Coordinates of C-alpha atoms in Angstrom, one line a residue:
X1 CA -27.5 20.1 -59.1
X2 CA -30.4 22.5 -57.8
X3 CA -30.0 24.5 -54.6
X4 CA -32.8 22.4 -52.9
X5 CA -30.7 19.2 -53.3
X6 CA -27.4 21.0 -52.2
X7 CA -29.2 22.2 -49.0
X8 CA -30.7 18.7 -48.4
X9 CA -27.2 17.0 -48.6
X10 CA -25.7 19.6 -46.2
X11 CA -28.4 19.2 -43.7
X12 CA -28.0 15.3 -43.8
X13 CA -24.4 15.4 -43.4
X14 CA -24.6 17.8 -40.4
X15 CA -27.3 15.9 -38.8
X16 CA -25.0 12.5 -39.4
X17 CA -22.0 14.4 -37.7
X18 CA -23.9 15.5 -34.7
X19 CA -25.4 11.9 -34.1
X20 CA -21.7 10.5 -34.1
X21 CA -20.8 9.3 -30.4
X22 CA -19.0 12.2 -28.5
X23 CA -15.3 11.8 -28.7
X24 CA -13.1 12.6 -25.5
X25 CA -9.8 14.4 -25.8
X26 CA -6.6 13.1 -24.7
X27 CA -5.6 14.6 -21.4
X28 CA -2.4 15.1 -19.7
X29 CA -3.9 13.6 -16.4
X30 CA -6.8 11.5 -15.1
X31 CA -8.4 11.3 -11.6
X32 CA -10.5 8.8 -9.7
X33 CA -12.9 11.6 -8.7
X34 CA -13.5 14.8 -10.8
X35 CA -10.6 16.3 -12.6
X36 CA -6.9 16.3 -11.9
X37 CA -5.9 19.5 -9.8
X38 CA -3.0 20.6 -11.9
X39 CA -3.4 22.1 -15.3
X40 CA -2.1 20.9 -18.7
X41 CA 0.9 23.2 -18.6
X42 CA 1.9 22.4 -15.1
X43 CA 5.7 22.4 -14.7
X44 CA 6.3 20.1 -11.6
X45 CA 4.4 18.7 -8.6
X46 CA 4.2 21.1 -5.9
X47 CA 6.0 19.2 -3.2
X48 CA 9.3 19.0 -5.0
X49 CA 12.3 21.3 -5.5
X50 CA 12.5 21.5 -9.3
X51 CA 16.1 23.1 -8.8
X52 CA 17.4 20.2 -6.4
X53 CA 20.9 19.6 -7.1
X54 CA 21.8 16.3 -8.6
X55 CA 24.8 14.1 -7.2
X56 CA 26.2 12.3 -4.3
X57 CA 25.3 8.9 -3.0
X58 CA 22.9 7.8 -0.4
X59 CA 22.3 4.5 1.6
X60 CA 19.0 3.3 2.9
X61 CA 18.7 0.5 5.4
X62 CA 16.0 -2.2 5.7
X63 CA 15.4 -5.4 7.7
X64 CA 15.2 -8.6 5.7
X65 CA 16.7 -10.2 2.6
X66 CA 16.4 -10.8 -0.9
X67 CA 17.3 -13.4 -3.5
X68 CA 15.5 -12.1 -6.7
X69 CA 15.3 -8.9 -9.0
X70 CA 12.1 -9.6 -10.7
X71 CA 9.2 -8.0 -8.6
X72 CA 6.4 -9.4 -10.9
X73 CA 6.6 -13.2 -10.3
X74 CA 5.1 -15.3 -7.5
X75 CA 8.5 -17.0 -6.5
X76 CA 10.3 -15.0 -3.9
X77 CA 7.2 -12.7 -3.9
X78 CA 8.3 -11.0 -0.5
X79 CA 12.1 -11.3 -1.0
X80 CA 12.5 -9.3 -4.1
X81 CA 15.1 -6.4 -4.0
X82 CA 13.7 -3.1 -2.8
X83 CA 13.8 -0.4 -5.2
X84 CA 12.9 -2.1 -8.5
X85 CA 9.4 -1.0 -8.0
X86 CA 8.9 0.8 -4.6
X87 CA 6.5 3.2 -2.8
X88 CA 9.2 4.3 -0.4
X89 CA 12.4 4.7 -2.4
X90 CA 10.7 5.1 -5.8
X91 CA 10.3 3.2 -8.9
X92 CA 13.9 3.1 -9.7
X93 CA 14.2 0.5 -12.6
X94 CA 10.5 0.0 -13.9
X95 CA 8.0 2.7 -14.6
X96 CA 4.3 2.8 -15.2
X97 CA 2.4 4.7 -17.9
X98 CA 1.4 7.4 -15.6
X99 CA 2.7 9.0 -12.4
X100 CA 1.0 9.4 -9.2
X101 CA 0.6 12.8 -7.6
X102 CA 1.1 12.4 -3.9
X103 CA -0.7 15.6 -3.0
X104 CA -4.0 14.4 -4.3
X105 CA -6.1 11.5 -3.3
X106 CA -5.8 9.8 -6.7
X107 CA -4.7 11.5 -9.6
X108 CA -2.1 10.5 -12.4
X109 CA -0.1 12.6 -14.9
X110 CA 1.9 11.6 -17.9
X111 CA 5.0 9.5 -17.8
X112 CA 5.8 6.7 -20.1
X113 CA 2.4 7.8 -21.8
X114 CA 2.2 11.8 -22.0
X115 CA -1.5 11.7 -22.5
X116 CA -4.6 9.3 -22.1
X117 CA -7.9 9.5 -23.8
X118 CA -10.5 7.9 -21.4
X119 CA -14.1 7.5 -22.5
X120 CA -16.5 9.2 -20.2
X121 CA -18.1 5.8 -19.1
X122 CA -14.5 4.5 -18.3
X123 CA -15.2 1.4 -20.8
X124 CA -12.0 2.0 -22.7
X125 CA -8.7 4.1 -22.5
X126 CA -6.2 4.9 -25.1
X127 CA -2.6 5.8 -24.0
X128 CA -0.4 7.9 -26.2
X129 CA 3.2 6.9 -25.5
X130 CA 5.8 9.6 -25.1
X131 CA 8.0 9.5 -28.3
X132 CA 10.9 10.2 -26.4
X133 CA 10.6 7.3 -24.0
X134 CA 13.4 4.7 -24.0
X135 CA 14.8 1.8 -22.1
X136 CA 17.9 2.0 -20.3
X137 CA 19.5 0.3 -23.2
X138 CA 18.5 3.0 -25.5
X139 CA 15.7 1.2 -27.4
X140 CA 12.2 3.0 -27.7
X141 CA 9.3 2.1 -25.6
X142 CA 6.6 0.9 -28.0
X143 CA 3.1 -0.4 -27.9
X144 CA 4.4 -3.8 -28.3
X145 CA 6.0 -3.6 -25.0
X146 CA 2.8 -2.7 -23.3
X147 CA 1.1 -5.7 -25.2
X148 CA 3.9 -8.0 -24.1
X149 CA 3.6 -6.8 -20.4
X150 CA 0.3 -7.9 -20.2
X151 CA 0.7 -11.1 -22.0
X152 CA 3.4 -12.3 -19.8
X153 CA 1.8 -11.0 -16.6
X154 CA -1.3 -12.9 -17.3
X155 CA 0.6 -16.2 -17.9
X156 CA 3.6 -15.9 -15.5
X157 CA 3.0 -12.9 -13.2
X158 CA 1.9 -12.7 -9.5
X159 CA -1.2 -11.1 -8.2
X160 CA -2.4 -8.6 -8.5
X161 CA -0.5 -8.4 -12.0
X162 CA -1.6 -11.8 -13.2
X163 CA -5.4 -11.0 -12.9
X164 CA -5.7 -7.7 -14.8
X165 CA -6.2 -9.4 -18.2
X166 CA -9.3 -10.9 -17.0
X167 CA -10.8 -7.4 -17.0
X168 CA -9.7 -6.6 -20.4
X169 CA -11.9 -7.4 -23.4
X170 CA -9.4 -6.1 -26.1
X171 CA -5.8 -4.8 -26.0
X172 CA -4.6 -3.4 -29.3
X173 CA -2.0 -1.2 -30.9
X174 CA -3.7 1.8 -32.6
X175 CA -0.7 3.7 -33.8
X176 CA 3.1 3.9 -33.8
X177 CA 2.8 5.5 -30.4
X178 CA -0.6 4.5 -29.1
X179 CA -2.2 1.5 -27.5
X180 CA -6.0 1.1 -26.3
X181 CA -7.5 -0.8 -23.7
X182 CA -11.2 -1.9 -23.8
X183 CA -12.6 -3.4 -20.8
X184 CA -15.1 -6.0 -20.1
X185 CA -17.9 -6.2 -17.4
X186 CA -15.5 -7.3 -14.7
X187 CA -14.0 -3.9 -14.8
X188 CA -14.8 -1.1 -12.5
X189 CA -14.4 2.5 -12.8
X190 CA -11.1 2.7 -11.2
X191 CA -9.6 -0.1 -13.4
X192 CA -8.3 2.5 -16.2
X193 CA -6.2 4.2 -13.4
X194 CA -4.9 0.8 -12.3
X195 CA -3.8 0.1 -15.9
X196 CA -2.2 3.4 -15.9
X197 CA -0.2 2.5 -12.8
X198 CA 1.0 -0.9 -14.0
X199 CA 4.7 -1.0 -14.5
X200 CA 5.6 -1.8 -18.2
X201 CA 8.6 -4.0 -19.2
X202 CA 10.5 -4.3 -22.5
X203 CA 9.6 -7.1 -24.8
X204 CA 13.1 -7.4 -26.2
X205 CA 14.8 -8.0 -22.7
X206 CA 12.6 -10.8 -21.4
X207 CA 12.0 -14.4 -22.2
X208 CA 8.5 -15.3 -21.6
X209 CA 9.3 -19.0 -21.3
X210 CA 11.6 -18.3 -18.2
X211 CA 9.9 -15.1 -16.9
X212 CA 8.7 -16.8 -13.8
X213 CA 12.2 -18.0 -12.7
X214 CA 13.9 -16.0 -10.0
X215 CA 17.0 -14.1 -11.2
X216 CA 19.9 -11.8 -10.0
X217 CA 20.8 -10.7 -13.3
X218 CA 20.3 -6.9 -13.5
X219 CA 17.1 -6.1 -15.5
X220 CA 16.3 -3.4 -18.1
X221 CA 13.9 -1.1 -17.4
X222 CA 12.9 2.5 -18.5
X223 CA 13.5 4.1 -14.9
X224 CA 16.0 6.7 -13.8
X225 CA 18.4 4.2 -12.3
X226 CA 19.9 1.0 -13.4
X227 CA 21.2 -1.9 -11.2
X228 CA 24.9 -1.5 -10.7
X229 CA 25.9 -4.1 -7.9
X230 CA 24.1 -7.0 -6.5
X231 CA 25.2 -9.1 -3.3
X232 CA 22.2 -11.3 -2.5
X233 CA 20.6 -10.8 0.8
X234 CA 23.2 -8.0 1.6
X235 CA 22.8 -5.2 -0.5
X236 CA 21.7 -3.7 -4.0
X237 CA 23.4 -0.6 -5.8
X238 CA 21.6 1.5 -8.2
X239 CA 23.4 3.9 -10.5
X240 CA 21.5 7.0 -12.0
X241 CA 21.4 6.7 -15.7
X242 CA 22.9 9.9 -17.2
X243 CA 20.8 9.3 -20.3
X244 CA 17.5 8.8 -18.5
X245 CA 14.7 9.7 -21.1
X246 CA 12.2 11.3 -18.4
X247 CA 14.3 13.7 -16.4
X248 CA 12.4 16.7 -18.2
X249 CA 9.2 15.2 -18.0
X250 CA 6.9 17.6 -15.5
X251 CA 6.1 14.6 -13.3
X252 CA 9.7 13.7 -12.7
X253 CA 11.3 17.1 -12.4
X254 CA 12.7 17.3 -8.8
X255 CA 13.0 13.6 -8.5
X256 CA 15.9 11.0 -8.6
X257 CA 18.5 13.5 -7.5
X258 CA 21.2 11.1 -6.2
X259 CA 23.9 9.6 -8.5
X260 CA 24.0 6.3 -6.5
X261 CA 21.5 4.7 -4.1
X262 CA 22.5 1.6 -2.0
X263 CA 19.9 -0.3 -0.1
X264 CA 21.6 -2.3 2.8
X265 CA 19.8 -5.3 4.4
X266 CA 20.1 -6.1 8.2
X267 CA 18.9 -9.2 10.2
X268 CA 16.9 -7.1 12.9
X269 CA 16.0 -3.7 13.6
X270 CA 18.5 -3.2 16.3
X271 CA 21.4 -3.8 14.0
X272 CA 20.0 -1.4 11.5
X273 CA 19.7 1.2 14.3
X274 CA 23.3 0.7 15.3
X275 CA 24.2 1.0 11.5
X276 CA 22.5 4.3 11.4
X277 CA 24.3 5.6 14.4
X278 CA 27.5 4.7 12.8
X279 CA 26.7 6.6 9.6
X280 CA 26.1 3.6 7.4
X281 CA 22.4 4.4 7.0
X282 CA 21.2 7.9 5.8
X283 CA 18.2 7.9 8.1
X284 CA 16.2 6.0 10.6
X285 CA 12.5 5.6 10.6
X286 CA 11.6 4.2 14.1
X287 CA 8.0 4.0 15.0
X288 CA 8.4 3.3 18.7
X289 CA 8.5 6.8 20.4
X290 CA 10.3 5.6 23.6
X291 CA 13.0 3.5 21.6
X292 CA 13.7 6.5 19.3
X293 CA 13.9 8.9 22.2
X294 CA 16.6 6.6 23.7
X295 CA 18.3 5.8 20.7
X296 CA 18.5 9.3 19.3
X297 CA 20.8 10.4 22.1
X298 CA 24.1 9.7 20.5
X299 CA 27.2 11.9 19.9
X300 CA 26.3 12.8 16.2
X301 CA 22.9 13.9 17.2
X302 CA 24.2 16.0 20.1
X303 CA 26.6 17.6 17.7
X304 CA 24.1 18.4 15.1
X305 CA 25.3 15.9 12.4
X306 CA 21.9 14.0 12.9
X307 CA 18.7 15.9 12.7
X308 CA 15.1 14.6 13.8
X309 CA 11.9 15.8 12.3
X310 CA 8.2 15.3 12.4
X311 CA 6.2 15.2 9.1
X312 CA 2.5 15.7 9.0
X313 CA 0.3 13.6 6.9
X314 CA -3.3 13.8 5.6
X315 CA -4.0 10.1 5.0
X316 CA -5.5 7.5 7.5
X317 CA -3.0 5.6 9.3
X318 CA -2.1 1.9 8.4
X319 CA -4.1 -0.4 10.7
X320 CA -1.6 -2.6 12.6
X321 CA -2.5 -5.3 14.9
X322 CA -3.0 -8.9 15.8
X323 CA -4.3 -10.5 12.7
X324 CA -6.4 -13.8 12.9
X325 CA -6.2 -16.5 10.3
X326 CA -9.8 -17.0 9.8
X327 CA -9.2 -20.0 7.5
X328 CA -8.6 -21.9 10.8
X329 CA -11.8 -23.2 12.5
X330 CA -10.7 -21.8 15.9
X331 CA -11.0 -18.3 14.5
X332 CA -14.1 -18.9 12.0
X333 CA -16.7 -17.4 14.8
X334 CA -16.7 -13.6 14.8
X335 CA -17.9 -13.7 18.2
X336 CA -14.6 -15.4 19.5
X337 CA -12.6 -12.9 17.6
X338 CA -14.8 -10.1 19.1
X339 CA -13.9 -11.4 22.6
X340 CA -10.2 -11.9 21.8
X341 CA -10.2 -8.3 20.5
X342 CA -11.4 -7.1 23.9
X343 CA -8.4 -8.5 25.7
X344 CA -5.6 -6.1 24.1
X345 CA -4.9 -3.6 26.8
X346 CA -4.2 -0.5 24.8
X347 CA -4.3 1.7 27.9
X348 CA -1.6 0.0 29.8
X349 CA 0.6 -0.6 26.5
X350 CA 0.5 3.0 25.7
X351 CA 1.3 4.2 29.0
X352 CA 4.1 1.6 29.8
X353 CA 5.7 0.9 26.4
X354 CA 5.0 4.1 24.4
X355 CA 5.0 7.0 27.1
X356 CA 1.4 7.8 26.2
X357 CA 2.2 9.1 22.8
X358 CA -0.1 6.9 20.8
X359 CA -3.8 6.8 20.1
X360 CA -6.1 3.8 19.9
X361 CA -6.8 2.5 16.3
X362 CA -10.5 2.1 15.7
X363 CA -11.3 2.6 12.0
X364 CA -9.5 1.4 8.8
X365 CA -9.8 5.0 7.7
X366 CA -9.1 6.7 10.9
X367 CA -9.7 10.5 11.2
X368 CA -11.2 10.8 7.8
X369 CA -14.7 11.3 6.1
X370 CA -14.3 7.8 5.1
X371 CA -14.4 6.4 8.7
X372 CA -17.5 4.8 10.0
X373 CA -16.7 6.2 13.5
X374 CA -18.6 9.1 14.4
X375 CA -20.8 8.8 11.3
X376 CA -24.2 7.2 11.5
X377 CA -25.1 5.1 8.6
X378 CA -27.2 7.1 5.9
X379 CA -29.8 5.7 3.6
X380 CA -27.1 4.9 1.0
X381 CA -25.3 2.8 3.4
X382 CA -28.5 1.0 4.8
X383 CA -29.5 0.3 1.2
X384 CA -26.1 -1.5 0.7
X385 CA -26.3 -3.4 3.8
X386 CA -29.9 -4.3 3.5
X387 CA -29.2 -7.7 1.6
X388 CA -27.0 -8.7 4.7
X389 CA -29.1 -8.1 7.8
X390 CA -27.5 -8.5 11.2
X391 CA -23.9 -8.1 9.8
X392 CA -23.2 -5.0 11.6
X393 CA -24.1 -4.3 15.3
X394 CA -26.3 -1.4 16.1
X395 CA -23.6 0.7 17.7
X396 CA -21.2 0.1 14.7
X397 CA -24.1 1.3 12.5
X398 CA -24.8 4.5 14.4
X399 CA -21.2 5.2 14.5
X400 CA -21.0 5.2 18.4
X401 CA -18.9 1.9 18.8
X402 CA -15.7 2.5 20.5
X403 CA -13.3 -0.3 21.9
X404 CA -13.4 -1.2 25.5
X405 CA -11.3 1.3 27.7
X406 CA -9.4 -0.5 30.6
X407 CA -8.2 1.2 33.8
X408 CA -4.6 0.9 32.6
X409 CA -3.6 -1.5 35.4
X410 CA -3.1 -4.5 33.2
X411 CA -5.7 -6.6 35.0
X412 CA -9.0 -4.8 34.6
X413 CA -11.4 -7.2 35.8
X414 CA -14.4 -5.5 34.2
X415 CA -13.0 -6.0 30.6
X416 CA -11.8 -9.7 31.4
X417 CA -15.4 -10.5 32.5
X418 CA -17.1 -9.0 29.5
X419 CA -14.9 -10.9 27.4
X420 CA -15.2 -14.1 29.1
X421 CA -19.0 -13.8 29.0
X422 CA -18.9 -13.4 25.2
X423 CA -16.7 -16.6 25.0
X424 CA -19.3 -18.3 27.3
X425 CA -22.0 -17.4 24.8
X426 CA -20.0 -19.0 22.0
X427 CA -19.8 -22.3 24.1
X428 CA -16.6 -21.8 25.9
X429 CA -15.8 -22.7 29.5
X430 CA -13.0 -22.7 31.9
X431 CA -12.0 -26.0 33.6
X432 CA -9.0 -26.3 35.8
X433 CA -7.9 -22.9 34.9
X434 CA -8.0 -23.6 31.3
X435 CA -10.2 -22.1 28.6
X436 CA -11.8 -25.1 26.7
X437 CA -13.7 -24.6 23.4
X438 CA -17.1 -26.0 22.5
X439 CA -15.7 -29.4 21.8
X440 CA -14.0 -29.5 25.2
X441 CA -10.5 -29.0 23.9
X442 CA -8.0 -26.5 25.3
X443 CA -8.3 -23.2 23.4
X444 CA -5.0 -21.3 22.5
X445 CA -2.8 -20.3 19.7
X446 CA 0.8 -19.2 18.6
X447 CA 1.6 -15.5 17.7
X448 CA 4.3 -15.2 15.1
X449 CA 6.9 -12.3 15.6
X450 CA 9.8 -11.0 13.7
X451 CA 11.3 -8.4 16.0
X452 CA 11.9 -7.8 19.6
X453 CA 9.4 -4.8 19.3
X454 CA 6.8 -7.3 18.1
X455 CA 7.8 -9.7 20.9
X456 CA 7.1 -7.1 23.4
X457 CA 3.6 -6.5 22.2
X458 CA 2.8 -10.1 21.9
X459 CA 3.9 -10.5 25.4
X460 CA 1.5 -7.9 26.6
X461 CA -1.5 -9.6 24.7
X462 CA -0.3 -13.0 26.0
X463 CA -0.4 -12.1 29.6
X464 CA -3.9 -10.7 29.3
X465 CA -5.1 -13.8 27.5
X466 CA -3.7 -16.1 30.1
X467 CA -5.8 -14.4 32.9
X468 CA -8.8 -16.1 31.5
X469 CA -7.2 -19.4 30.7
X470 CA -6.1 -19.0 26.9
X471 CA -2.8 -20.5 26.4
X472 CA -0.7 -18.3 23.9
X473 CA 2.7 -19.0 22.6
X474 CA 5.2 -16.6 21.0
X475 CA 7.5 -17.6 18.1
X476 CA 9.9 -15.3 16.8
X477 CA 11.2 -16.0 13.2
X478 CA 13.5 -14.2 10.9
X479 CA 12.1 -12.1 8.1
X480 CA 12.5 -14.7 5.4
X481 CA 10.6 -17.3 7.4
X482 CA 7.8 -14.9 8.3
X483 CA 7.3 -14.0 4.7
X484 CA 7.4 -17.5 3.5
X485 CA 4.7 -18.4 6.2
X486 CA 2.7 -15.4 5.1
X487 CA 2.8 -16.4 1.5
X488 CA 1.4 -19.9 2.3
X489 CA -1.0 -18.5 5.2
X490 CA 0.8 -20.8 7.3
X491 CA 0.2 -19.2 10.9
X492 CA -2.4 -18.7 13.4
X493 CA -1.9 -15.3 14.6
X494 CA 0.6 -12.6 13.5
X495 CA 1.3 -9.0 14.0
X496 CA 0.2 -7.7 10.7
X497 CA -1.4 -4.8 8.8
X498 CA -4.4 -4.2 7.0
X499 CA -2.0 -3.6 3.7
X500 CA 1.1 -2.0 3.0
X501 CA -0.3 1.6 2.6
X502 CA -3.5 3.7 3.1
X503 CA -5.1 6.5 1.4
X504 CA -8.0 8.8 0.8
X505 CA -8.8 6.9 -2.3
X506 CA -9.1 3.2 -1.4
X507 CA -9.6 1.2 -4.5
X508 CA -8.7 -2.1 -6.2
X509 CA -6.2 -3.0 -3.6
X510 CA -9.0 -3.7 -1.3
X511 CA -10.0 -6.7 -3.5
X512 CA -6.7 -8.2 -2.7
X513 CA -6.8 -7.3 0.9
X514 CA -10.3 -8.4 1.8
X515 CA -11.9 -10.0 -1.3
X516 CA -13.3 -13.6 -1.2
X517 CA -11.3 -14.6 -4.3
X518 CA -8.0 -13.5 -2.8
X519 CA -8.6 -15.5 0.3
X520 CA -7.5 -18.7 -1.6
X521 CA -5.0 -17.0 -3.9
X522 CA -1.4 -18.1 -2.9
X523 CA 0.7 -15.1 -2.2
X524 CA -2.2 -12.5 -1.9
X525 CA -2.5 -9.8 0.8
X526 CA -5.7 -11.2 2.3
X527 CA -3.8 -12.7 5.1
X528 CA -6.8 -12.9 7.4
X529 CA -8.7 -15.3 4.9
X530 CA -11.6 -12.8 4.7
X531 CA -14.4 -14.4 2.5
X532 CA -17.6 -12.5 2.9
X533 CA -20.2 -11.6 0.2
X534 CA -21.1 -8.3 2.1
X535 CA -17.6 -7.1 2.0
X536 CA -17.4 -8.2 -1.9
X537 CA -20.4 -6.1 -2.5
X538 CA -19.3 -3.1 -0.6
X539 CA -15.9 -3.1 -2.4
X540 CA -17.8 -3.5 -5.8
X541 CA -20.0 -0.5 -5.0
X542 CA -17.0 1.4 -3.9
X543 CA -15.2 0.6 -7.3
X544 CA -18.2 1.7 -9.4
X545 CA -19.4 4.8 -7.5
X546 CA -19.9 7.8 -9.8
X547 CA -20.7 10.3 -7.1
X548 CA -18.6 11.1 -4.3
X549 CA -21.5 10.6 -1.8
X550 CA -22.0 7.0 -3.2
X551 CA -18.1 6.3 -2.8
X552 CA -18.0 7.5 0.8
X553 CA -21.1 5.6 1.8
X554 CA -19.4 2.5 0.0
X555 CA -16.1 2.7 2.0
X556 CA -18.0 3.4 5.1
X557 CA -19.9 0.3 4.7
X558 CA -16.7 -1.6 4.2
X559 CA -15.3 0.0 7.4
X560 CA -18.4 -1.1 9.2
X561 CA -18.3 -4.6 7.9
X562 CA -14.4 -4.9 8.8
X563 CA -15.0 -3.4 12.1
X564 CA -17.6 -6.0 13.0
X565 CA -15.8 -8.8 11.6
X566 CA -13.0 -8.4 14.1
X567 CA -10.4 -9.9 11.7
X568 CA -7.6 -7.7 13.4
X569 CA -7.1 -6.6 16.7
X570 CA -6.2 -2.9 16.1
X571 CA -3.5 -1.6 18.2
X572 CA -2.2 1.9 18.0
X573 CA -1.2 4.9 15.5
X574 CA 0.4 8.3 15.5
X575 CA -0.7 10.6 12.7
X576 CA 2.8 12.1 12.4
X577 CA 5.9 10.5 10.5
X578 CA 9.1 10.7 12.3
X579 CA 12.6 10.6 10.7
X580 CA 16.0 11.0 12.0
X581 CA 18.5 11.6 9.1
X582 CA 22.1 12.8 8.6
X583 CA 22.4 16.4 8.0
X584 CA 24.1 16.0 4.6
X585 CA 20.5 15.3 3.3
X586 CA 17.9 18.0 2.4
X587 CA 14.4 17.7 1.3
X588 CA 11.6 20.1 -0.1
X589 CA 9.7 22.5 2.2
X590 CA 6.3 21.2 1.4
X591 CA 5.2 17.7 2.6
X592 CA 2.3 16.3 0.4
X593 CA -0.7 14.6 2.1
X594 CA 0.8 11.2 1.8
X595 CA 3.9 12.2 3.8
X596 CA 7.5 12.8 3.1
X597 CA 8.8 11.4 -0.4
X598 CA 12.4 10.3 -0.4
X599 CA 12.7 10.3 -4.2
X600 CA 12.5 14.2 -3.9
X601 CA 15.3 14.4 -1.3
X602 CA 18.9 15.5 -2.4
X603 CA 22.4 15.5 -0.8
X604 CA 24.0 18.9 0.1
X605 CA 26.7 19.8 -2.4
X606 CA 30.2 19.9 -1.1

């Protein structure tokens, strides 16, 4: 072969190689925006004590009940035992492929999968399973387990797990320890991270045919604890697995320090508080500042056996308020909801019930760059809202909107008149002291409550509404009844939240909270029944934003639409987390931006 031919072959081979698609490298972590903050050789998260002593027992207390240990099925959706998968107490039994770092907005690091290979366009992701990963019965975690998880969730699981297969074009085993997800056009840029956070279950330990049945049988998972004892509706006890495979994984160092975790259930908050004073419960997380100041004054606290502490957080507070079921005709008109929203007297409530220690909630991403409050809409936002003219009032668009401020007397005529005039513009009128709707029928509704604290807040709202002829009833139900009503959307108004958590990286969970499809999905978290194409478009833009500026703009548009829709009458918030806890507990010095993390706490050695 002559030299010219050799050179030609070499040049052709080089050219062919350089034209091959660029291959991404498996990484120890992935992030929603940019790159993970921690390097590949990180040893532990920076809000843990990696040398925390192991041992001892702890008892946490909650209000409610449970009759099921499988957290992935629709039946008993909201009465599954705490701790199986849990953002507060930790994923004690079931684990995801990757672990969230709560000191970053949204970054994940290796757990069941020690690395991930995500293509730059996020059209696919390949997870490389940790070869040491094992289930609590000693069997290895395999790609077949991942495939089974998605198969059974799609057929028998509850939202949002049941919906994830619809965004996956192909799911395949690519090696003895690897599995690859290829996404279709329904997926967004956040979806690979959602896949990484989805808990995985063992194929050999579940029967697909009976998966959707409730069970009280201890389940096999890969997590640091196993279920030790179950007393339905009363308590569940978890025992630390001495053979837990992941104890030396960097994302788990400093976690899971108790030998035994008990979660006790109580019928109401007062019973839980009394149990804390008796030493049954390790901590108390009362949110009412007046109530906690009163309740904390007991002998153990005065002796120093109980401590109280405030923890600063860097995330927006969860929006809590009176939530309207907009599926009902009486709440279909946003003008009516806006008028009703004016009639919550925050100033009187804050002064008389909370000692002036709260702030008024105005935004769904309060006190962050994602909030619409104080930020005029930029060109990006205006472009997103252009197909939906008139959906956002001018004062919400320019960031100057604020809730009406009362004089704190509990009977501010100025505010009452403003709300009344707005209702008149929607066809309402008063006759014989009763508010009548446009059809001439008396207008009123019931508020569902589940505690004495909620009853107090509902009574404040009731008193103001009745001043303009709106008849309001208050019905207090136990936790199980409330959860069942929520699951069926069988309520008029309840004291609810915009979701069960908040963050600086809102994502796919917003689809479940506000998306049109979720409004009709039984068991979804879209309790308000929001079905708005503008909101769907804002969420879609948020999930597919590539640049941070586009992401912030999309979230602000969502905030403006939610504020304008008046789906919730927001109440109040405090940026600090308060805990009282028995002094045998200790915690790391550093608090991450998401607040204290109970899975990193430990018990003082004797």
